[in-house]
Amino acid sequence: MSNIIDGKAVSLEIKEKLKERISAIRSEGRRVPCLAVIIVGDNPASRSYVRGKIKAAEFTGMDSRLIELPEDVSERELMDTIEALNGDAGTDGILVQLPLPRHISEDRVLDAISPAKDVDGFHPVNVANLWLGRPCFIPCTPQGIIRLIESTGEPIEGKRVVVVGRSNIVGKPVAKLLLDRNATVTIAHSRTPDLAAVTREADILVAAVGRAGTITGDMIKPGAIVIDVGINRTSDGHLTGDVDFASAAGVAGWITPVPGGVGPMTIACLIYNTLHAFEEHYGAKRPGEFEGYAPQ
Ligand code: GUN
């Protein structure tokens, strides 16, 4: 049986540390960091993610603002909301929950967020800086994946990694972070011929395609570290990953469960990035000096 990578436990450790740091800021009499979360419409999955983010902020003692806009809000109104938050000295981090309704351009909205408050790391300036190896906000899910791999104690350097999925949010940035750690990285995807032959080469396999059961046990190299980023809802309402856990758990050396793997890490890293934004706002740290999560 594989070792389980407990994302809930690792994320709790991170949140406990963040809580201590925020408590220290409070006891110095300083303003505490504040995260603004904007949600448009009432997509139940998005609502549930946003609730998790606000709850995590509360847990750590961070201030938060939840801004709920109706499904039919105009792009202009959303932009005005973002611009007001950009100019608000009491707001350190801004997150617009994705996806957005079809009448709103995701690109224009992400471009409108100040790069200095872009705690998701989705603004083109942060994306460019990530790829250039310069200080930036590291996107939360990829950052969480790296922390989970590190939690196994296994080195990343020199490993063969296969990332299945090429999204801007997960696949592409996590591949870059792994490359920075001297792994040999392959990005595969839904159109890769003979995907199993590729994934069987992986010492570390990251599944981020968004389709349940894409990775089965026979596609995994025995002893590999398997990180399941998928959050798919089954017809009976349960959450399941991109990896078929039942067949994978006997083959992988380490595996993340769904739920309780990558999901809680994304949230912990968001709070981490918001504290990072706050510290840089006050010049307490130089960009990139925040606990080693620079791209390297
Ligand atoms: N939707 C799914 N994942 C994410 C994320 O990491 N950030 C935002 N803003 N929206 C998402």
mmCIF file of C-alpha atoms and ligand atoms in Angstrom, residues 46 49 53 95-99 110 120 122 140-141 169 266, ligand 1:
data_model
loop_
_atom_site.group_PDB
_atom_site.id
_atom_site.type_symbol
_atom_site.label_atom_id
_atom_site.label_comp_id
_atom_site.label_asym_id
_atom_site.label_seq_id
_atom_site.Cartn_x
_atom_site.Cartn_y
_atom_site.Cartn_z
ATOM 1 C CA SER A 46 -16.804 28.342 -6.777
ATOM 2 C CA TYR A 49 -13.841 27.192 -2.780
ATOM 3 C CA LYS A 53 -10.441 30.689 1.377
ATOM 4 C CA LEU A 95 -8.407 37.246 -5.881
ATOM 5 C CA VAL A 96 -11.120 36.974 -8.505
ATOM 6 C CA GLN A 97 -12.568 33.472 -8.389
ATOM 7 C CA LEU A 98 -12.570 31.751 -11.784
ATOM 8 C CA PRO A 99 -14.350 30.842 -13.978
ATOM 9 C CA LEU A 110 -6.749 39.347 -14.678
ATOM 10 C CA ASP A 120 -3.061 34.076 -7.432
ATOM 11 C CA PHE A 122 -2.160 34.952 -12.732
ATOM 12 C CA CYS A 140 -1.120 28.677 -5.246
ATOM 13 C CA THR A 141 -1.840 25.173 -6.572
ATOM 14 C CA ILE A 169 -3.232 27.654 -13.563
ATOM 15 C CA THR A 266 -3.922 25.706 -2.574
HETATM 16 N N1 GUN B 1 -10.624 28.575 -9.944
HETATM 17 C C1 GUN B 1 -10.068 27.344 -9.825
HETATM 18 N N2 GUN B 1 -8.856 27.440 -9.238
HETATM 19 C C2 GUN B 1 -8.642 28.740 -8.992
HETATM 20 C C3 GUN B 1 -7.574 29.464 -8.379
HETATM 21 O O1 GUN B 1 -6.547 28.920 -7.966
HETATM 22 N N3 GUN B 1 -7.759 30.806 -8.284
HETATM 23 C C4 GUN B 1 -8.866 31.428 -8.753
HETATM 24 N N4 GUN B 1 -8.922 32.749 -8.642
HETATM 25 N N5 GUN B 1 -9.873 30.789 -9.328
HETATM 26 C C5 GUN B 1 -9.753 29.457 -9.434
#
